[in-house]
Amino acid sequence: MQHFAIGLAGMGNVGAGVFKHLTQNRALLRERLGFELDVKKIALRDINKNRGVDFPTGIVTTRWQDILDDPEIRIVVELMGQKEESLRFMLGAIERGKTVVTGNKALLAEHGREIFDAATKHKVPVFFEAAVAGGIPIIKAIREAFIGNHIRSIHGIINGTSNYILTQMTEREISFTEALAEAQAQGYAEADPTLDVNGWDAAHKAVILASLAYGFWVPTDKIFVEGIDQITAGDIRFAKKLGYAIKLLGIIKADENGEIEVRVHPTLIPEKHVLASVNGVFNALAVHGDVVGETLFYGRGAGQDPTTSSVIADLAEAAAALQSPRSNYGFMPHGLYGTCKPIDQIVCEYYLRLTVEDRPGVVAQVAGVLGALNIGISSLFQPEGTEGEAVPLVFVIHKATSAQIQNALDQIGALPCVKKAPRMIRVENFA
Ligand code: NDP
Ligand code: HSE
């Protein structure tokens, strides 16, 4: 029986899961694959930390360079979650002809081009199923299952932590801070949870998906990103009254000219849409291909076990690729698409929450600004509640460009009857 030696860099939440499940399901993997996957070295920083899993101390090193220097190790797993060091580790592995498996979406989003250029040059595959949507095999789906499709759109809930927070704020009415602490305790959040709540973890995943779907590595400065940190319990309640749920949504679309848009932001989606019932740590992606039509993927988007499941699938494929080399190294660039639409030109619908003086004529003033800018109102309501002399006033606005709505917000915010900066959240009706 052939054995493949693996170097595991990172023994945190995910790394420990990979070691545990490779060990527990060893017989199953052997039977299915016809070879053995052996972890030969583990790199970590703190040798005294309890990781909740038993592993031989003799294979541990605090220098990830030891993995690169071992000629028997032909597959490396990067689960350190670092920037410079993880990049050096991955590029060092590629230069030495070692196959790479990683879950590091931040690194791939920022350095994907460099990594895949190196992979192609050295003919070394890079696998990264764990980088997007935890246990959902979405990378395989976009790259392989939909290879014969132009991807029209992807709408995805792709950050487990923020979905967990929004769900807990909605269902248990706990605070944002409490819900984030719970997500961290469950191992869902990034080492720096700011990335989860400011939208950038989802944005890194959106960049990876868009790059795979459209064949060019999408620059992170060409996408629009907003997090859930400004969402209030009031917004969630008002949205519900209007028949919507608020989700952090990644939206990726291509138009008929081959121009794409990539954005991540809190979004009001109709309560009846299937994505509105994706709760807790679960992720889901609705992918529309020109041949396949609508498809839906659902599963746990973060946490030790689902992420481990994706890493192990990649390990099995990495070893199979060593047995039968392929010409696909993880990313297939092409020239059919190539430009990203500026956010100013992106068209969508909007929820506006204003805090206004409680007196006659206020609605007319706000409606006047919108009307003068040729922006239509699709609904309007005055929710319960007061803020001193001021009251909330909520509008849903018909389709407009971001530039138009920004202009409207500036003018509305300057009206004397408007007491606080207006709050705007984008709406997606999937029409
Ligand atoms: P953790 O912070 O729990 O684990 C990181 C591990 O890397 C730790 O064991 C740490 O060692 C080790 N490490 C960090 N720097 C070094 C270094 N310089 N040398 C050696 N070891 C090092 O992160 P996670 O396991 O949660 O995440 C790992 C990766 O997987 C990240 O890229 C993350 O974005 C990604 N990911 C995470 C998911 C999740 O649900 N948590 C889901 C999908 C992807 P020590 O323990 O000694 O400090
Ligand atoms: N922090 C990430 C999340 C981990 O919450 O989705 C999975 O990529």
XYZ file of C-alpha atoms and ligand atoms in Angstrom:
487
model
C 0.000 0.000 0.000
C 1.373 3.440 -0.979
C 1.867 5.978 1.860
C 1.832 9.767 1.405
C 3.691 11.788 4.031
C 1.913 15.011 5.019
C 3.307 18.083 6.775
C 0.660 19.870 8.832
C 1.502 23.527 9.531
C -0.927 24.805 12.174
C -2.518 22.762 14.931
C -5.252 25.156 16.016
C -8.976 24.747 15.679
C -8.867 23.320 12.138
C -5.420 21.659 12.208
C -6.354 19.654 15.330
C -9.587 18.568 13.608
C -7.671 17.390 10.564
C -5.313 15.282 12.677
C -8.198 13.882 14.748
C -10.403 12.867 11.799
C -7.547 11.535 9.655
C -6.801 9.255 12.585
C -10.419 8.322 13.398
C -11.396 7.608 9.775
C -8.116 6.081 8.722
C -9.598 2.688 7.800
C -12.408 4.265 5.762
C -9.963 6.474 3.855
C -7.636 3.533 3.213
C -10.483 1.413 1.853
C -11.806 4.165 -0.374
C -8.522 5.578 -1.618
C -6.225 2.570 -1.753
C -3.413 4.532 -0.086
C -2.526 5.872 3.356
C -2.316 9.529 4.413
C 0.321 9.846 7.188
C 0.943 13.068 9.109
C 4.721 13.015 9.402
C 5.370 16.467 10.905
C 3.255 19.064 12.706
C 4.348 22.698 13.021
C 2.917 24.872 15.799
C 4.137 27.647 18.098
C 3.352 26.632 21.662
C 4.354 23.050 22.456
C 2.597 23.145 25.856
C -0.880 24.106 24.658
C -3.683 21.553 25.114
C -5.314 20.972 21.716
C -7.924 18.388 22.745
C -6.381 15.713 20.528
C -3.629 13.146 21.071
C -0.673 13.182 18.710
C 2.909 11.903 19.023
C 5.130 14.666 20.412
C 8.043 13.299 18.365
C 6.538 14.677 15.142
C 6.110 18.225 16.471
C 8.299 21.169 15.491
C 8.054 24.883 16.145
C 9.741 25.606 12.792
C 7.492 25.212 9.732
C 10.719 25.271 7.705
C 11.322 21.700 8.969
C 8.310 20.578 6.907
C 9.714 22.207 3.777
C 13.136 20.657 4.390
C 11.787 17.095 4.658
C 12.086 15.493 1.190
C 9.675 12.663 2.114
C 6.831 15.150 2.675
C 5.144 15.692 -0.684
C 1.910 17.257 0.577
C 1.735 20.206 2.968
C -1.313 21.613 4.735
C -1.229 25.322 5.572
C -3.547 26.045 8.507
C -1.531 28.688 10.354
C -3.793 31.525 9.221
C -0.898 33.975 8.970
C -0.037 36.463 6.244
C 3.715 36.715 5.508
C 4.692 33.429 7.127
C 1.907 31.439 5.487
C 2.820 32.964 2.123
C 6.501 32.094 2.582
C 5.527 28.590 3.630
C 3.225 28.054 0.651
C 5.578 29.527 -1.945
C 8.482 27.584 -0.392
C 6.481 24.367 -0.658
C 5.535 25.070 -4.287
C 9.152 25.825 -5.218
C 10.129 22.468 -3.738
C 7.418 20.672 -5.735
C 5.200 19.938 -2.719
C 1.434 19.958 -3.233
C -0.351 22.526 -1.056
C -3.689 22.303 0.758
C -4.879 25.465 2.516
C -7.916 27.104 4.121
C -6.336 30.541 4.142
C -8.847 32.652 2.210
C -7.275 35.965 3.221
C -3.960 34.894 1.727
C -5.538 33.520 -1.441
C -7.642 36.637 -1.951
C -4.673 38.970 -1.527
C -1.983 36.846 -3.207
C -3.912 34.411 -5.392
C -2.282 35.558 -8.599
C 1.237 35.144 -7.227
C 0.425 31.771 -5.671
C -1.189 30.324 -8.812
C 1.510 31.754 -11.085
C 4.064 29.910 -8.939
C 1.915 26.762 -8.902
C 1.669 26.789 -12.707
C 5.376 27.486 -13.119
C 6.351 24.591 -10.852
C 3.460 22.351 -11.973
C 2.249 21.966 -8.386
C -1.483 21.891 -7.549
C -2.917 24.058 -4.776
C -6.162 22.871 -3.156
C -8.359 25.247 -1.125
C -11.852 23.809 -0.610
C -11.778 24.826 3.080
C -11.207 28.467 2.160
C -14.852 29.091 1.192
C -17.997 28.083 3.071
C -16.472 25.538 5.468
C -17.831 22.076 4.683
C -19.746 22.980 1.480
C -17.887 21.710 -1.626
C -18.438 24.953 -3.521
C -14.929 25.247 -4.981
C -15.253 21.845 -6.602
C -18.711 22.788 -7.859
C -17.659 26.077 -9.478
C -14.364 24.766 -10.841
C -15.433 21.316 -11.988
C -19.164 20.647 -11.875
C -20.031 23.923 -13.659
C -17.103 23.961 -16.069
C -19.517 24.128 -19.015
C -21.410 27.137 -17.650
C -21.102 30.890 -17.790
C -21.821 31.749 -14.173
C -24.556 34.406 -14.262
C -24.638 35.047 -10.529
C -23.693 33.775 -7.095
C -25.588 34.939 -4.015
C -24.025 33.588 -0.863
C -24.160 33.692 2.898
C -20.467 32.952 3.271
C -19.496 34.027 6.763
C -20.670 31.732 9.539
C -19.803 34.120 12.363
C -21.831 37.062 11.072
C -24.763 34.803 10.203
C -24.586 33.352 13.710
C -24.565 36.881 15.195
C -27.504 38.122 13.088
C -29.487 34.973 13.893
C -28.916 35.253 17.631
C -29.756 38.973 17.592
C -33.006 38.133 15.766
C -34.124 34.976 17.553
C -32.799 35.449 21.094
C -32.605 39.237 21.027
C -29.117 39.154 22.566
C -26.602 41.905 21.914
C -24.101 41.966 19.082
C -21.212 41.648 21.589
C -22.707 38.610 23.343
C -23.395 36.851 20.047
C -19.853 37.491 18.792
C -18.394 36.076 22.026
C -20.465 32.897 21.514
C -19.250 32.554 17.908
C -15.655 32.892 19.082
C -16.156 30.269 21.803
C -17.518 27.848 19.161
C -14.376 28.305 17.009
C -16.269 29.976 14.149
C -14.525 33.345 14.210
C -11.182 34.260 12.699
C -8.193 34.786 15.005
C -8.966 38.480 14.329
C -12.805 38.551 14.484
C -12.831 42.071 13.045
C -12.622 40.378 9.646
C -15.857 38.506 10.321
C -17.872 41.536 11.384
C -16.439 44.108 8.968
C -17.288 41.897 5.978
C -13.728 41.198 4.867
C -13.706 37.464 5.606
C -16.758 37.089 3.349
C -15.096 39.439 0.858
C -11.994 37.232 0.680
C -14.270 34.287 -0.113
C -16.199 36.325 -2.694
C -12.913 37.223 -4.406
C -11.966 33.539 -4.606
C -15.372 32.527 -5.991
C -15.482 35.378 -8.500
C -11.919 34.658 -9.652
C -12.758 30.999 -10.235
C -16.039 31.841 -11.935
C -14.632 34.514 -14.259
C -11.070 33.395 -14.927
C -9.109 36.410 -13.692
C -7.852 37.070 -10.189
C -10.230 39.799 -8.953
C -8.326 42.627 -7.208
C -9.561 43.255 -3.660
C -9.643 47.017 -4.287
C -12.254 46.563 -7.029
C -14.932 45.107 -4.791
C -17.371 46.759 -2.392
C -17.361 45.605 1.231
C -19.476 46.583 4.226
C -19.879 44.601 7.461
C -22.669 43.964 9.945
C -21.190 46.085 12.731
C -23.710 48.936 12.211
C -26.816 46.691 12.111
C -29.145 47.410 15.023
C -31.883 45.332 16.621
C -34.253 48.059 15.350
C -33.189 47.486 11.720
C -33.784 43.750 12.109
C -37.250 44.437 13.544
C -38.199 47.005 10.914
C -36.959 44.749 8.111
C -39.144 41.946 9.466
C -42.190 44.235 9.431
C -41.470 44.907 5.758
C -41.231 41.152 5.055
C -37.450 40.941 4.902
C -34.579 39.302 6.808
C -31.153 40.927 7.075
C -28.210 38.766 5.956
C -24.578 39.503 5.173
C -24.691 38.584 1.506
C -21.920 38.107 -1.029
C -23.228 39.066 -4.468
C -21.275 38.178 -7.593
C -22.765 38.867 -11.030
C -21.702 39.177 -14.645
C -23.578 41.302 -17.196
C -24.037 40.663 -20.907
C -20.870 42.690 -21.681
C -18.713 40.448 -19.494
C -18.333 43.105 -16.789
C -18.617 41.700 -13.289
C -19.665 43.046 -9.903
C -18.473 41.703 -6.566
C -19.891 43.061 -3.354
C -20.441 42.011 0.232
C -22.806 43.931 2.473
C -25.720 43.518 4.862
C -28.751 42.967 2.666
C -32.497 42.857 3.149
C -33.745 39.714 1.419
C -37.394 38.620 1.172
C -38.356 36.383 4.092
C -39.770 33.912 1.568
C -36.459 33.485 -0.249
C -34.649 30.284 0.679
C -31.526 32.183 1.816
C -33.598 33.985 4.459
C -34.018 30.726 6.384
C -30.281 29.976 6.498
C -29.514 30.552 10.150
C -26.780 30.208 12.756
C -23.383 29.100 11.514
C -24.894 27.696 8.316
C -23.812 29.072 4.938
C -25.645 28.759 1.635
C -24.916 29.729 -1.934
C -27.367 30.120 -4.810
C -25.387 29.701 -8.024
C -26.951 30.437 -11.410
C -25.217 28.989 -14.480
C -26.392 29.570 -18.046
C -26.648 25.823 -18.682
C -27.522 24.358 -15.290
C -29.908 27.138 -14.179
C -30.441 27.738 -10.449
C -28.590 25.574 -7.916
C -28.373 25.754 -4.156
C -25.639 24.658 -1.726
C -26.135 24.531 2.035
C -24.102 23.436 5.038
C -22.029 24.476 8.006
C -19.797 27.348 6.990
C -17.333 27.409 9.882
C -16.059 25.347 12.788
C -13.651 22.487 13.245
C -15.501 19.504 11.795
C -17.025 20.917 8.593
C -13.766 22.654 7.697
C -11.838 19.471 8.402
C -14.116 17.572 6.052
C -13.063 19.891 3.198
C -9.359 19.684 4.095
C -9.464 15.882 4.115
C -11.197 15.835 0.708
C -8.396 18.038 -0.622
C -5.751 15.756 0.915
C -7.280 12.744 -0.804
C -7.305 14.618 -4.102
C -3.768 15.916 -3.590
C -2.490 12.363 -3.143
C -4.504 11.134 -6.133
C -2.984 13.953 -8.228
C 0.487 12.781 -7.214
C -0.415 9.327 -8.524
C -1.887 10.717 -11.765
C -0.563 14.227 -12.453
C -3.001 16.775 -13.955
C -2.603 19.975 -15.896
C -4.955 21.972 -13.639
C -3.086 23.537 -10.735
C -6.120 25.009 -8.985
C -6.984 28.088 -11.053
C -7.604 28.244 -14.798
C -7.193 31.841 -16.026
C -8.858 32.952 -19.273
C -9.710 36.204 -21.018
C -13.501 36.153 -21.419
C -14.116 38.508 -18.510
C -11.760 40.997 -16.916
C -13.316 44.195 -15.595
C -15.176 44.978 -12.395
C -18.033 47.452 -12.321
C -17.352 50.426 -9.993
C -19.705 50.476 -6.990
C -21.083 53.897 -8.087
C -22.628 52.236 -11.141
C -24.124 49.234 -9.381
C -27.912 49.311 -9.344
C -30.045 47.935 -6.508
C -32.915 48.707 -4.155
C -32.457 50.270 -0.726
C -33.854 50.414 2.805
C -33.517 53.859 4.387
C -34.004 54.471 8.096
C -34.229 58.100 9.110
C -34.549 59.718 12.490
C -36.811 62.704 11.971
C -38.762 65.365 13.833
C -42.277 64.201 14.652
C -44.242 66.905 12.821
C -46.370 67.289 9.665
C -44.580 67.850 6.358
C -41.476 65.801 7.127
C -42.399 62.893 4.851
C -43.099 65.338 2.037
C -39.654 66.940 2.436
C -37.848 63.592 2.239
C -40.036 62.397 -0.630
C -39.320 65.695 -2.389
C -35.556 65.069 -2.314
C -36.014 61.541 -3.652
C -38.469 62.683 -6.331
C -36.156 65.467 -7.520
C -33.420 62.869 -8.005
C -35.814 60.613 -9.906
C -35.699 57.928 -7.204
C -38.963 56.076 -6.619
C -40.330 54.972 -3.225
C -41.755 51.427 -3.103
C -42.898 51.504 0.530
C -42.810 53.697 3.562
C -43.718 53.233 7.223
C -43.407 54.985 10.509
C -42.466 52.329 13.087
C -43.293 52.545 16.740
C -40.785 54.132 19.100
C -39.453 57.579 19.807
C -35.974 58.941 20.253
C -36.641 62.060 22.334
C -38.455 64.480 20.082
C -37.485 62.392 17.050
C -39.077 59.291 15.506
C -37.894 56.652 13.047
C -39.119 56.785 9.447
C -38.405 53.882 7.105
C -38.465 53.847 3.300
C -37.840 51.127 0.736
C -36.491 52.680 -2.431
C -36.847 51.416 -6.016
C -33.783 50.617 -8.091
C -31.137 53.344 -8.201
C -27.390 53.511 -8.644
C -25.109 53.797 -5.607
C -24.109 57.261 -6.848
C -27.785 58.361 -6.960
C -28.559 57.045 -3.490
C -25.417 58.607 -2.021
C -26.472 61.959 -3.439
C -29.946 61.462 -1.923
C -28.479 60.542 1.475
C -26.309 63.664 1.488
C -29.306 65.886 0.729
C -31.676 64.114 3.138
C -29.052 64.165 5.896
C -28.776 67.948 5.475
C -32.528 68.561 5.975
C -33.162 70.320 9.333
C -35.973 67.841 10.129
C -33.520 64.881 9.930
C -31.881 64.476 13.303
C -29.241 61.792 12.687
C -27.197 60.533 9.744
C -29.560 58.403 7.606
C -28.992 54.651 7.692
C -29.042 52.821 4.351
C -29.026 49.033 3.775
C -29.157 47.478 0.317
C -32.125 45.283 -0.690
C -31.973 42.249 -3.005
C -35.267 40.988 -4.414
C -33.587 38.456 -6.764
C -35.563 39.874 -9.707
P -6.133 28.931 14.836
O -5.687 30.302 15.219
O -7.003 28.172 15.765
O -4.848 28.011 14.554
C -3.679 28.484 13.962
C -2.584 27.466 14.216
O -1.406 27.869 13.526
C -2.189 27.336 15.686
O -1.982 25.992 16.013
C -0.859 28.089 15.775
O 0.024 27.541 16.739
C -0.297 27.814 14.400
N 0.652 28.832 13.957
C 0.427 30.136 13.731
N 1.553 30.752 13.342
C 2.505 29.797 13.308
C 3.886 29.807 12.999
N 4.503 30.917 12.642
N 4.571 28.644 13.089
C 3.948 27.501 13.452
N 2.631 27.416 13.759
C 1.926 28.575 13.687
O -6.817 29.065 13.414
P -7.931 28.117 12.747
O -7.530 26.721 12.920
O -9.279 28.555 13.163
O -7.793 28.542 11.207
C -6.702 28.128 10.436
C -6.897 28.582 8.999
O -8.089 28.013 8.484
C -7.069 30.102 8.839
O -6.481 30.490 7.618
C -8.566 30.279 8.788
O -8.947 31.449 8.074
C -8.969 29.041 8.032
N -10.330 28.593 8.256
C -10.857 28.532 9.502
C -12.140 28.101 9.711
C -12.747 28.015 11.057
O -13.945 27.721 11.151
N -11.996 28.264 12.142
C -12.985 27.710 8.582
C -12.331 27.787 7.293
C -11.055 28.223 7.150
P -0.288 27.616 18.322
O -1.553 26.833 18.506
O 0.877 26.961 18.941
O -0.443 29.056 18.638
N -14.538 32.915 10.356
C -15.065 32.226 9.241
C -16.579 32.262 9.293
C -14.579 30.805 9.242
O -17.129 32.609 10.344
O -17.218 31.994 8.294
C -14.991 30.016 8.041
O -14.341 30.473 6.893
